[in-house]
Amino acid sequence: MTIRVLTGITTTGTPHLGNYAGAIRPAVRASEQPGVDAFFFLADYHALIKCDDPARVARSRLEIAATWLAAGLDPQRVTFYRQSDIPETTELCWFLTCVTAKGLMNRAHAYKASVDQNEAKGVDPDDGVTMGLFSYPVLMAADILLFNAHKVPVGRDQVQHLEMARDIAQRFNHLYQGDFFVLPEVQIEEDVATLPGLDGRKMSKSYNNTIPLFEGGAKALRGAISRIVTDSLQPGQPKDADASHLFTLYRAFAQPDEVAAFRRDLESGMGWGDAKQALGDRLERDIAPMRETYNELMANPGRIEDILQAGASKARKLASPLMERVRDAVGLRTLGAASAGAKAGGKKAAAKAARFVSFRDEDGSFRFRLLAADGQELLLSESHANPKDAGQLMRRLQDEDVELREQDGQVHVILQGAVVARGVSEAGRIRQALESLRQE
Ligand code: TRP
C-alpha cells in the first residue's frame, strides 16, 4: 500500500543552508522512497497570516519553488503545488471551521503565546490577533484532510496542529456519519541535521546567523563561511573538532571517510582559514550544481508557473471528488437531485442504520466499507477497477445469502466461492448488519 505523505512550506522567507539540510534535503529523499506518494505545497495562504508585505510573499513563493525544484524534487513523481491554486482548500476550511470548537482553537500554542505576551504588556489579550492567526490550525487541517494524507512530516512546533487536525477530522466524520477524512499522523524527523549558524546557535533567520543557500552565489556562501566564529587557536595547534561548528557543518554534507579525514586534519593543527576553505569547497561540491538549476529557474519564472499549475490540476483531481462528497454530506446539494444522504432519509436515519460507504482507493480502484450503526468499520471490500462492479457487489451482499468464514482472526465474506470482502469485527455483528440492510 502506498503511504500519502504531505507537507506545506510557508512562503515568507528565503531558504538558507539550515533549511536545506534540515527540511528540504530529507523531504526530497523521502519522496524518492518506493511506496511513498508525496505531496508538497507552498503554503501561501498561511504566509498571509504572518506577512502583509506583498512583495515579500511574491518573492518567497518564487524562491521556495525554485529551491525545491533545484534540490531535486521531481514534479512528475510528487504532487507539487501552491495552496492558493486549490480553491477546494478554502471551501473545506469553511466546512471545518463550522465544526471546530472555538475552545479547541483557544488552546493553540501560537495563539496562547500572543495572548500571554499581550497580558504581560498589560494590553487587550487579543491585541493584534487576527482571525487568520486564530484559525490557523483549521486552514492547516484543510490542507491535510483535503488529500487524506496519512503522514505529515513537520517540526516539533507543529505537533499540536496535527492533533487538532485529527480532532477536527474525527468530529466531522462523526457528525456527518461517514469516513470522509483519514486521521493524519504526525511524523517527526528525529535524525535530520540541525545546523549551527555563524555564531554556533541554531541557524535561524531570527538569530540573523544564517548561511545563504543559493542567494548571492558562491561569493555569498564563502563570505558567510569566513564569518563563522571559531576559537583563537593558531595554525599548528590541535583543534577540538567536536567543539567546532565548522566541523558540524562539514559533517552534515560530507561522507564518513571525508569527515574522518577532516577531523584528523583539525586535530593535527589545521588552521581555521584552511578549514573554512575546505568547508567551502565541500559545500560547493553539493551546492554549485543545484545553484545552476536554481538560477536558470529564477530566470524563467514561467517554467515554474507551468510546473505549479500542472501540480495544481493533479491535486484538484483528487480534491474535487472529495469535496463533492463533503458538500453533499453537509446538505449543500443540487436541488431536485437525489443524493446518497437524502435516499437514506437524511442524517438521522443514516445514523441509526448500518450502511455501505464507497470510496476510491489511492491506486484509483473502487472499494466500499460496511459500517455499523455506530460508525464502526465491519467490512472492507476487495478492490474493483470499475465502480459499477463495486456497486453491484454491494447490492448482492444486501440481497443474497453470503457465507462468513473466520480465518486468521479475520472474517472472510464469500460469494460463490470467492472472497469479496474482509472484516475485523465478529461474524455475528457483520451478519446482523447485513440482515438489517435486507429488511430496509
Ligand atoms: N504550519 C506549517 C509550518 O509553519 C506549514 C503548513 C501549512 C503545513 N499547512 C501545512 C505543514 C500542512 C504540514 C501540513 O511549518
Short mmCIF file of C-alpha atoms and ligand atoms in Angstrom, two decimals:
data_model
loop_
_atom_site.label_atom_id
_atom_site.label_comp_id
_atom_site.label_asym_id
_atom_site.label_seq_id
_atom_site.Cartn_x
_atom_site.Cartn_y
_atom_site.Cartn_z
CA MET A 1 0.00 0.00 0.00
CA THR A 2 1.24 3.49 -0.73
CA ILE A 3 1.52 5.99 2.06
CA ARG A 4 0.49 9.51 1.29
CA VAL A 5 2.91 11.98 2.84
CA LEU A 6 2.04 15.67 2.74
CA THR A 7 3.72 18.79 3.97
CA GLY A 8 3.46 22.53 3.47
CA ILE A 9 6.14 25.20 3.36
CA THR A 10 5.12 28.70 4.44
CA THR A 11 6.26 31.22 1.85
CA THR A 12 7.61 34.08 3.89
CA GLY A 13 11.38 33.75 3.63
CA THR A 14 14.35 32.73 1.53
CA PRO A 15 15.65 29.22 2.22
CA HIS A 16 19.07 29.06 3.87
CA LEU A 17 21.58 26.27 4.34
CA GLY A 18 19.89 25.13 7.57
CA ASN A 19 16.51 24.81 5.83
CA TYR A 20 18.17 22.78 3.12
CA ALA A 21 19.89 20.25 5.41
CA GLY A 22 17.10 20.14 7.98
CA ALA A 23 13.98 20.07 5.82
CA ILE A 24 14.41 20.23 2.05
CA ARG A 25 17.04 17.54 1.55
CA PRO A 26 15.40 14.93 3.83
CA ALA A 27 11.97 15.63 2.32
CA VAL A 28 13.22 15.24 -1.25
CA ARG A 29 14.96 11.99 -0.30
CA ALA A 30 11.89 10.66 1.46
CA SER A 31 9.79 11.44 -1.61
CA GLU A 32 12.03 9.11 -3.64
CA GLN A 33 11.27 6.07 -1.47
CA PRO A 34 9.13 3.36 -3.01
CA GLY A 35 5.57 3.24 -1.72
CA VAL A 36 5.53 6.97 -0.93
CA ASP A 37 3.05 9.27 -2.62
CA ALA A 38 4.40 12.68 -1.67
CA PHE A 39 2.52 15.97 -1.69
CA PHE A 40 4.47 19.20 -1.19
CA PHE A 41 2.85 22.56 -1.38
CA LEU A 42 3.65 26.22 -0.90
CA ALA A 43 1.51 27.37 1.99
CA ASP A 44 0.95 30.84 0.62
CA TYR A 45 -2.41 31.36 2.32
CA HIS A 46 -0.63 30.70 5.60
CA ALA A 47 2.02 33.22 4.57
CA LEU A 48 -0.62 35.96 4.62
CA ILE A 49 -1.23 35.31 8.31
CA LYS A 50 2.37 36.15 9.15
CA CYS A 51 3.27 38.66 6.49
CA ASP A 52 1.46 41.63 4.96
CA ASP A 53 4.25 42.60 2.60
CA PRO A 54 3.03 41.54 -0.87
CA ALA A 55 6.45 41.83 -2.48
CA ARG A 56 7.95 39.52 0.10
CA VAL A 57 5.19 36.92 -0.27
CA ALA A 58 5.50 37.02 -4.06
CA ARG A 59 9.29 36.75 -3.99
CA SER A 60 9.28 33.97 -1.43
CA ARG A 61 6.85 31.78 -3.41
CA LEU A 62 9.17 32.04 -6.40
CA GLU A 63 12.35 31.39 -4.41
CA ILE A 64 10.95 28.49 -2.46
CA ALA A 65 9.52 26.81 -5.55
CA ALA A 66 12.83 27.23 -7.40
CA THR A 67 14.78 25.95 -4.39
CA TRP A 68 12.75 22.75 -4.02
CA LEU A 69 12.96 22.03 -7.73
CA ALA A 70 16.71 22.75 -7.78
CA ALA A 71 17.15 20.47 -4.76
CA GLY A 72 15.91 17.59 -6.86
CA LEU A 73 12.19 17.43 -6.21
CA ASP A 74 10.70 15.60 -9.18
CA PRO A 75 7.36 17.17 -10.06
CA GLN A 76 6.47 14.13 -12.17
CA ARG A 77 6.77 11.89 -9.17
CA VAL A 78 5.43 14.09 -6.39
CA THR A 79 2.45 16.41 -6.41
CA PHE A 80 3.94 19.89 -6.07
CA TYR A 81 1.52 22.80 -5.97
CA ARG A 82 0.53 26.08 -4.42
CA GLN A 83 -2.15 26.11 -1.74
CA SER A 84 -3.77 29.18 -3.31
CA ASP A 85 -4.26 27.31 -6.60
CA ILE A 86 -6.57 24.85 -4.86
CA PRO A 87 -9.86 26.65 -4.21
CA GLU A 88 -11.16 23.49 -2.52
CA THR A 89 -8.80 24.31 0.35
CA THR A 90 -10.67 27.42 1.41
CA GLU A 91 -14.01 25.77 0.83
CA LEU A 92 -13.10 22.83 3.04
CA CYS A 93 -11.59 25.23 5.53
CA TRP A 94 -15.02 26.80 5.97
CA PHE A 95 -16.78 23.48 6.45
CA LEU A 96 -14.21 22.52 9.04
CA THR A 97 -14.46 25.92 10.70
CA CYS A 98 -18.15 25.21 11.23
CA VAL A 99 -17.46 22.03 13.19
CA THR A 100 -14.38 23.23 15.08
CA ALA A 101 -14.89 24.18 18.69
CA LYS A 102 -13.68 27.66 19.48
CA GLY A 103 -12.36 26.26 22.74
CA LEU A 104 -10.03 24.00 20.78
CA MET A 105 -8.55 27.00 18.99
CA ASN A 106 -8.22 28.89 22.28
CA ARG A 107 -5.72 26.23 23.30
CA ALA A 108 -3.42 26.64 20.26
CA HIS A 109 0.14 27.42 21.37
CA ALA A 110 0.72 30.20 18.85
CA TYR A 111 -2.48 31.99 19.81
CA LYS A 112 -1.84 31.49 23.52
CA ALA A 113 1.66 32.89 23.16
CA SER A 114 0.23 36.09 21.65
CA VAL A 115 -2.30 36.38 24.47
CA ASP A 116 0.38 35.81 27.10
CA GLN A 117 2.56 38.49 25.57
CA ASN A 118 -0.33 40.92 25.49
CA GLU A 119 -1.16 40.20 29.10
CA ALA A 120 2.45 40.75 30.10
CA LYS A 121 2.34 44.09 28.28
CA GLY A 122 -0.90 44.98 30.00
CA VAL A 123 -2.83 45.46 26.75
CA ASP A 124 -6.01 43.77 25.50
CA PRO A 125 -5.39 39.99 25.41
CA ASP A 126 -6.40 39.82 21.73
CA ASP A 127 -4.39 42.85 20.69
CA GLY A 128 -3.00 42.31 17.20
CA VAL A 129 -4.55 38.84 16.92
CA THR A 130 -6.28 38.36 13.58
CA MET A 131 -8.88 35.74 12.77
CA GLY A 132 -6.27 34.33 10.41
CA LEU A 133 -3.89 33.65 13.29
CA PHE A 134 -6.70 32.32 15.47
CA SER A 135 -7.96 29.92 12.77
CA TYR A 136 -4.51 28.96 11.51
CA PRO A 137 -4.91 25.33 12.65
CA VAL A 138 -8.21 24.94 10.76
CA LEU A 139 -6.63 26.03 7.48
CA MET A 140 -3.80 23.62 8.12
CA ALA A 141 -6.29 20.83 8.83
CA ALA A 142 -7.99 21.60 5.50
CA ASP A 143 -4.63 21.30 3.68
CA ILE A 144 -4.08 17.87 5.15
CA LEU A 145 -7.59 16.40 5.16
CA LEU A 146 -8.34 17.51 1.60
CA PHE A 147 -5.86 14.92 0.36
CA ASN A 148 -6.39 12.27 3.00
CA ALA A 149 -2.72 12.34 3.93
CA HIS A 150 -1.56 9.52 6.19
CA LYS A 151 1.68 11.10 7.38
CA VAL A 152 2.64 14.71 7.84
CA PRO A 153 6.35 15.37 8.40
CA VAL A 154 6.75 18.58 10.39
CA GLY A 155 8.86 20.17 13.08
CA ARG A 156 8.05 19.73 16.75
CA ASP A 157 6.32 23.11 16.89
CA GLN A 158 3.60 21.70 14.62
CA VAL A 159 2.67 18.62 16.64
CA GLN A 160 -0.29 20.33 18.28
CA HIS A 161 -1.62 21.41 14.89
CA LEU A 162 -1.62 17.78 13.79
CA GLU A 163 -3.51 16.75 16.90
CA MET A 164 -6.05 19.44 16.11
CA ALA A 165 -6.35 18.23 12.51
CA ARG A 166 -7.15 14.73 13.79
CA ASP A 167 -9.61 16.13 16.25
CA ILE A 168 -11.39 18.17 13.57
CA ALA A 169 -11.43 15.22 11.12
CA GLN A 170 -12.91 12.94 13.73
CA ARG A 171 -15.56 15.44 14.61
CA PHE A 172 -16.61 15.93 11.01
CA ASN A 173 -16.65 12.18 10.31
CA HIS A 174 -18.74 11.59 13.39
CA LEU A 175 -21.15 14.45 12.86
CA TYR A 176 -21.85 13.58 9.24
CA GLN A 177 -21.60 9.83 9.74
CA GLY A 178 -19.01 8.87 7.17
CA ASP A 179 -15.36 8.14 6.60
CA PHE A 180 -14.72 11.41 4.78
CA PHE A 181 -11.31 12.04 6.24
CA VAL A 182 -8.30 9.92 7.13
CA LEU A 183 -6.90 10.78 10.55
CA PRO A 184 -3.39 12.06 9.75
CA GLU A 185 -0.35 11.09 11.76
CA VAL A 186 2.47 13.42 12.63
CA GLN A 187 5.93 12.38 11.54
CA ILE A 188 8.79 13.95 13.47
CA GLU A 189 12.11 13.71 11.73
CA GLU A 190 14.36 12.55 14.56
CA ASP A 191 17.76 12.35 12.95
CA VAL A 192 17.86 15.20 10.49
CA ALA A 193 20.65 17.70 10.81
CA THR A 194 20.03 20.86 12.80
CA LEU A 195 22.79 23.12 11.57
CA PRO A 196 24.55 25.66 13.76
CA GLY A 197 24.62 29.19 12.39
CA LEU A 198 27.58 31.56 12.19
CA ASP A 199 27.58 32.12 15.96
CA GLY A 200 27.01 28.46 16.89
CA ARG A 201 23.36 28.87 17.87
CA LYS A 202 20.79 27.06 15.74
CA MET A 203 20.83 28.53 12.23
CA SER A 204 17.75 30.72 12.03
CA LYS A 205 16.65 33.90 10.38
CA SER A 206 15.52 35.26 13.72
CA TYR A 207 19.11 35.00 15.05
CA ASN A 208 20.50 36.63 11.92
CA ASN A 209 23.19 33.94 11.75
CA THR A 210 22.31 32.14 8.53
CA ILE A 211 24.45 30.90 5.66
CA PRO A 212 22.67 31.51 2.36
CA LEU A 213 21.89 28.50 0.20
CA PHE A 214 21.69 29.98 -3.31
CA GLU A 215 21.20 33.71 -2.87
CA GLY A 216 24.28 35.75 -3.71
CA GLY A 217 26.03 32.83 -5.36
CA ALA A 218 29.31 31.18 -4.35
CA LYS A 219 30.66 34.53 -3.16
CA ALA A 220 27.96 34.98 -0.54
CA LEU A 221 28.40 31.38 0.61
CA ARG A 222 32.18 31.81 1.04
CA GLY A 223 31.64 35.19 2.64
CA ALA A 224 29.31 33.74 5.26
CA ILE A 225 31.70 30.85 5.95
CA SER A 226 34.50 33.33 6.58
CA ARG A 227 32.35 34.86 9.34
CA ILE A 228 31.81 31.58 11.23
CA VAL A 229 33.00 32.14 14.78
CA THR A 230 35.97 29.97 15.86
CA ASP A 231 38.25 29.93 18.87
CA SER A 232 41.59 31.73 18.76
CA LEU A 233 43.85 28.71 18.30
CA GLN A 234 46.62 29.30 15.77
CA PRO A 235 47.63 27.11 12.83
CA GLY A 236 49.71 24.23 14.17
CA GLN A 237 47.74 23.98 17.42
CA PRO A 238 45.42 20.95 17.65
CA LYS A 239 41.70 21.78 17.40
CA ASP A 240 38.77 20.09 19.11
CA ALA A 241 36.68 19.02 16.11
CA ASP A 242 33.58 18.18 18.15
CA ALA A 243 33.51 21.63 19.70
CA SER A 244 33.67 23.37 16.33
CA HIS A 245 30.54 24.45 14.36
CA LEU A 246 32.69 24.35 11.26
CA PHE A 247 33.07 20.64 11.76
CA THR A 248 29.34 20.16 12.45
CA LEU A 249 28.53 21.94 9.20
CA TYR A 250 31.07 19.85 7.29
CA ARG A 251 29.67 16.64 8.75
CA ALA A 252 26.15 17.50 7.56
CA PHE A 253 27.34 17.33 3.95
CA ALA A 254 30.36 15.02 3.73
CA GLN A 255 30.73 11.23 3.59
CA PRO A 256 32.09 9.38 6.66
CA ASP A 257 35.59 8.98 5.21
CA GLU A 258 35.77 12.69 4.36
CA VAL A 259 34.56 13.54 7.85
CA ALA A 260 37.23 11.33 9.41
CA ALA A 261 39.94 12.98 7.31
CA PHE A 262 38.70 16.48 8.22
CA ARG A 263 38.71 15.54 11.91
CA ARG A 264 42.30 14.28 11.67
CA ASP A 265 43.37 17.48 9.91
CA LEU A 266 41.82 19.65 12.60
CA GLU A 267 43.29 17.56 15.39
CA SER A 268 46.71 17.78 13.84
CA GLY A 269 46.65 21.55 13.73
CA MET A 270 44.96 22.68 10.50
CA GLY A 271 44.43 26.46 10.69
CA TRP A 272 40.89 27.87 10.78
CA GLY A 273 41.47 29.68 7.49
CA ASP A 274 42.27 26.40 5.74
CA ALA A 275 39.38 24.66 7.49
CA LYS A 276 36.99 27.31 6.19
CA GLN A 277 38.42 26.87 2.74
CA ALA A 278 37.86 23.09 2.99
CA LEU A 279 34.29 23.56 4.24
CA GLY A 280 33.55 25.99 1.40
CA ASP A 281 34.94 23.55 -1.16
CA ARG A 282 32.89 20.69 0.22
CA LEU A 283 29.65 22.69 0.32
CA GLU A 284 30.24 23.99 -3.18
CA ARG A 285 30.52 20.44 -4.49
CA ASP A 286 26.91 19.79 -3.48
CA ILE A 287 25.50 23.25 -3.92
CA ALA A 288 27.08 24.56 -7.13
CA PRO A 289 25.17 22.22 -9.49
CA MET A 290 21.89 22.93 -7.70
CA ARG A 291 22.59 26.65 -7.76
CA GLU A 292 22.93 26.50 -11.50
CA THR A 293 19.47 24.93 -11.83
CA TYR A 294 18.15 27.46 -9.34
CA ASN A 295 19.47 30.42 -11.32
CA GLU A 296 18.03 29.01 -14.51
CA LEU A 297 14.62 28.58 -12.92
CA MET A 298 14.70 32.03 -11.33
CA ALA A 299 15.42 33.47 -14.77
CA ASN A 300 12.39 31.58 -16.17
CA PRO A 301 9.55 32.02 -13.70
CA GLY A 302 7.11 30.95 -16.42
CA ARG A 303 8.57 27.48 -16.25
CA ILE A 304 7.98 27.30 -12.51
CA GLU A 305 4.46 28.60 -13.04
CA ASP A 306 3.78 25.79 -15.53
CA ILE A 307 5.09 23.15 -13.14
CA LEU A 308 2.96 24.50 -10.30
CA GLN A 309 -0.14 24.71 -12.49
CA ALA A 310 0.34 21.11 -13.58
CA GLY A 311 0.72 20.16 -9.91
CA ALA A 312 -2.45 22.03 -9.02
CA SER A 313 -4.50 20.23 -11.64
CA LYS A 314 -3.12 16.88 -10.44
CA ALA A 315 -4.08 17.79 -6.88
CA ARG A 316 -7.53 19.08 -7.80
CA LYS A 317 -8.40 15.80 -9.49
CA LEU A 318 -8.27 14.30 -6.01
CA ALA A 319 -9.74 17.24 -4.16
CA SER A 320 -12.82 17.73 -6.27
CA PRO A 321 -14.50 14.29 -5.80
CA LEU A 322 -13.86 14.50 -2.08
CA MET A 323 -15.43 17.95 -1.94
CA GLU A 324 -18.45 16.67 -3.82
CA ARG A 325 -19.00 14.12 -1.09
CA VAL A 326 -18.40 16.67 1.63
CA ARG A 327 -20.79 19.21 0.12
CA ASP A 328 -23.42 16.53 -0.21
CA ALA A 329 -22.85 15.37 3.34
CA VAL A 330 -23.45 18.80 4.84
CA GLY A 331 -26.57 19.29 2.73
CA LEU A 332 -25.30 21.59 0.00
CA ARG A 333 -26.82 19.62 -2.83
CA THR A 334 -28.17 20.25 -6.28
CA LEU A 335 -31.84 20.94 -5.77
CA GLY A 336 -34.05 18.15 -7.03
CA ALA A 337 -31.26 15.61 -7.39
CA ALA A 338 -31.49 12.58 -5.16
CA SER A 339 -28.39 12.28 -3.05
CA ALA A 340 -26.89 9.47 -1.09
CA GLY A 341 -27.89 11.15 2.15
CA ALA A 342 -31.40 12.04 1.01
CA LYS A 343 -32.14 8.48 -0.10
CA ALA A 344 -31.23 7.19 3.29
CA GLY A 345 -33.71 9.64 4.76
CA GLY A 346 -31.23 12.24 5.90
CA LYS A 347 -28.72 12.19 8.65
CA LYS A 348 -30.95 10.88 11.39
CA ALA A 349 -31.97 7.73 9.56
CA ALA A 350 -28.45 7.21 8.31
CA ALA A 351 -27.17 7.50 11.82
CA LYS A 352 -29.35 4.67 13.05
CA ALA A 353 -28.71 2.11 10.32
CA ALA A 354 -25.75 0.10 9.23
CA ARG A 355 -24.60 1.24 5.82
CA PHE A 356 -22.22 0.84 2.94
CA VAL A 357 -19.80 3.66 2.23
CA SER A 358 -17.95 3.55 -1.06
CA PHE A 359 -14.66 5.27 -1.68
CA ARG A 360 -11.81 5.48 -4.11
CA ASP A 361 -8.52 3.94 -3.01
CA GLU A 362 -5.15 5.61 -3.61
CA ASP A 363 -4.43 3.30 -6.51
CA GLY A 364 -7.62 4.54 -8.20
CA SER A 365 -9.62 1.37 -7.54
CA PHE A 366 -13.15 1.37 -6.14
CA ARG A 367 -13.97 -0.16 -2.79
CA PHE A 368 -16.51 0.11 -0.05
CA ARG A 369 -16.87 -0.43 3.63
CA LEU A 370 -19.73 -1.72 5.67
CA LEU A 371 -20.17 0.42 8.74
CA ALA A 372 -22.20 -0.47 11.79
CA ALA A 373 -24.87 1.91 13.03
CA ASP A 374 -22.32 3.41 15.42
CA GLY A 375 -19.85 4.02 12.61
CA GLN A 376 -17.56 1.10 13.44
CA GLU A 377 -16.00 -0.46 10.39
CA LEU A 378 -17.23 -4.02 9.88
CA LEU A 379 -16.11 -4.95 6.39
CA LEU A 380 -13.72 -3.75 3.72
CA SER A 381 -14.38 -4.92 0.17
CA GLU A 382 -11.81 -6.13 -2.31
CA SER A 383 -10.71 -3.60 -4.97
CA HIS A 384 -12.64 -3.13 -8.18
CA ALA A 385 -11.43 -1.43 -11.31
CA ASN A 386 -14.97 -0.43 -12.17
CA PRO A 387 -17.31 1.45 -9.82
CA LYS A 388 -20.28 -0.47 -11.24
CA ASP A 389 -18.80 -3.78 -10.11
CA ALA A 390 -18.34 -2.42 -6.63
CA GLY A 391 -21.94 -1.14 -6.61
CA GLN A 392 -23.31 -4.42 -7.85
CA LEU A 393 -21.46 -6.33 -5.19
CA MET A 394 -22.87 -4.04 -2.51
CA ARG A 395 -26.36 -4.89 -3.68
CA ARG A 396 -25.64 -8.60 -3.76
CA LEU A 397 -24.28 -8.53 -0.23
CA GLN A 398 -27.50 -6.92 0.80
CA ASP A 399 -29.81 -9.26 -1.13
CA GLU A 400 -28.14 -12.65 -1.28
CA ASP A 401 -27.07 -15.19 1.24
CA VAL A 402 -23.37 -14.89 1.88
CA GLU A 403 -21.02 -17.19 3.70
CA LEU A 404 -18.94 -15.75 6.53
CA ARG A 405 -15.80 -17.72 7.20
CA GLU A 406 -13.46 -16.97 10.09
CA GLN A 407 -9.83 -17.28 9.16
CA ASP A 408 -6.65 -16.00 10.86
CA GLY A 409 -8.64 -13.73 13.13
CA GLN A 410 -10.42 -12.22 10.14
CA VAL A 411 -13.87 -12.78 8.77
CA HIS A 412 -13.96 -13.52 5.06
CA VAL A 413 -17.15 -12.80 3.18
CA ILE A 414 -17.65 -15.39 0.47
CA LEU A 415 -19.95 -15.18 -2.52
CA GLN A 416 -19.93 -18.11 -4.93
CA GLY A 417 -16.62 -19.37 -3.62
CA ALA A 418 -14.74 -16.08 -3.89
CA VAL A 419 -13.67 -13.79 -1.04
CA VAL A 420 -15.34 -10.45 -1.80
CA ALA A 421 -14.74 -8.61 1.44
CA ARG A 422 -12.87 -8.94 4.71
CA GLY A 423 -13.80 -7.83 8.14
CA VAL A 424 -12.24 -7.30 11.52
CA SER A 425 -15.35 -7.44 13.64
CA GLU A 426 -17.05 -10.62 14.86
CA ALA A 427 -19.06 -12.55 12.31
CA GLY A 428 -22.18 -12.04 14.43
CA ARG A 429 -22.10 -8.26 14.14
CA ILE A 430 -21.45 -8.43 10.43
CA ARG A 431 -24.32 -10.85 9.90
CA GLN A 432 -26.62 -8.65 11.94
CA ALA A 433 -25.68 -5.53 9.98
CA LEU A 434 -26.21 -7.26 6.64
CA GLU A 435 -29.57 -8.52 7.81
CA SER A 436 -30.65 -5.09 8.96
CA LEU A 437 -29.91 -3.79 5.49
CA ARG A 438 -32.02 -6.51 3.91
CA GLN A 439 -35.06 -5.51 5.94
CA GLU A 440 -34.97 -1.96 4.69
N1 TRP B 1 2.25 25.36 9.59
C1 TRP B 1 3.33 24.75 8.88
C2 TRP B 1 4.64 25.38 9.33
O1 TRP B 1 4.65 26.51 9.74
C3 TRP B 1 3.18 24.92 7.38
C4 TRP B 1 1.97 24.19 6.90
C5 TRP B 1 0.81 24.74 6.44
C6 TRP B 1 1.82 22.80 6.88
N2 TRP B 1 -0.07 23.77 6.11
C7 TRP B 1 0.50 22.56 6.36
C8 TRP B 1 2.64 21.71 7.22
C9 TRP B 1 0.02 21.27 6.21
C10 TRP B 1 2.16 20.43 7.06
C11 TRP B 1 0.85 20.20 6.56
O2 TRP B 1 5.65 24.73 9.25
#
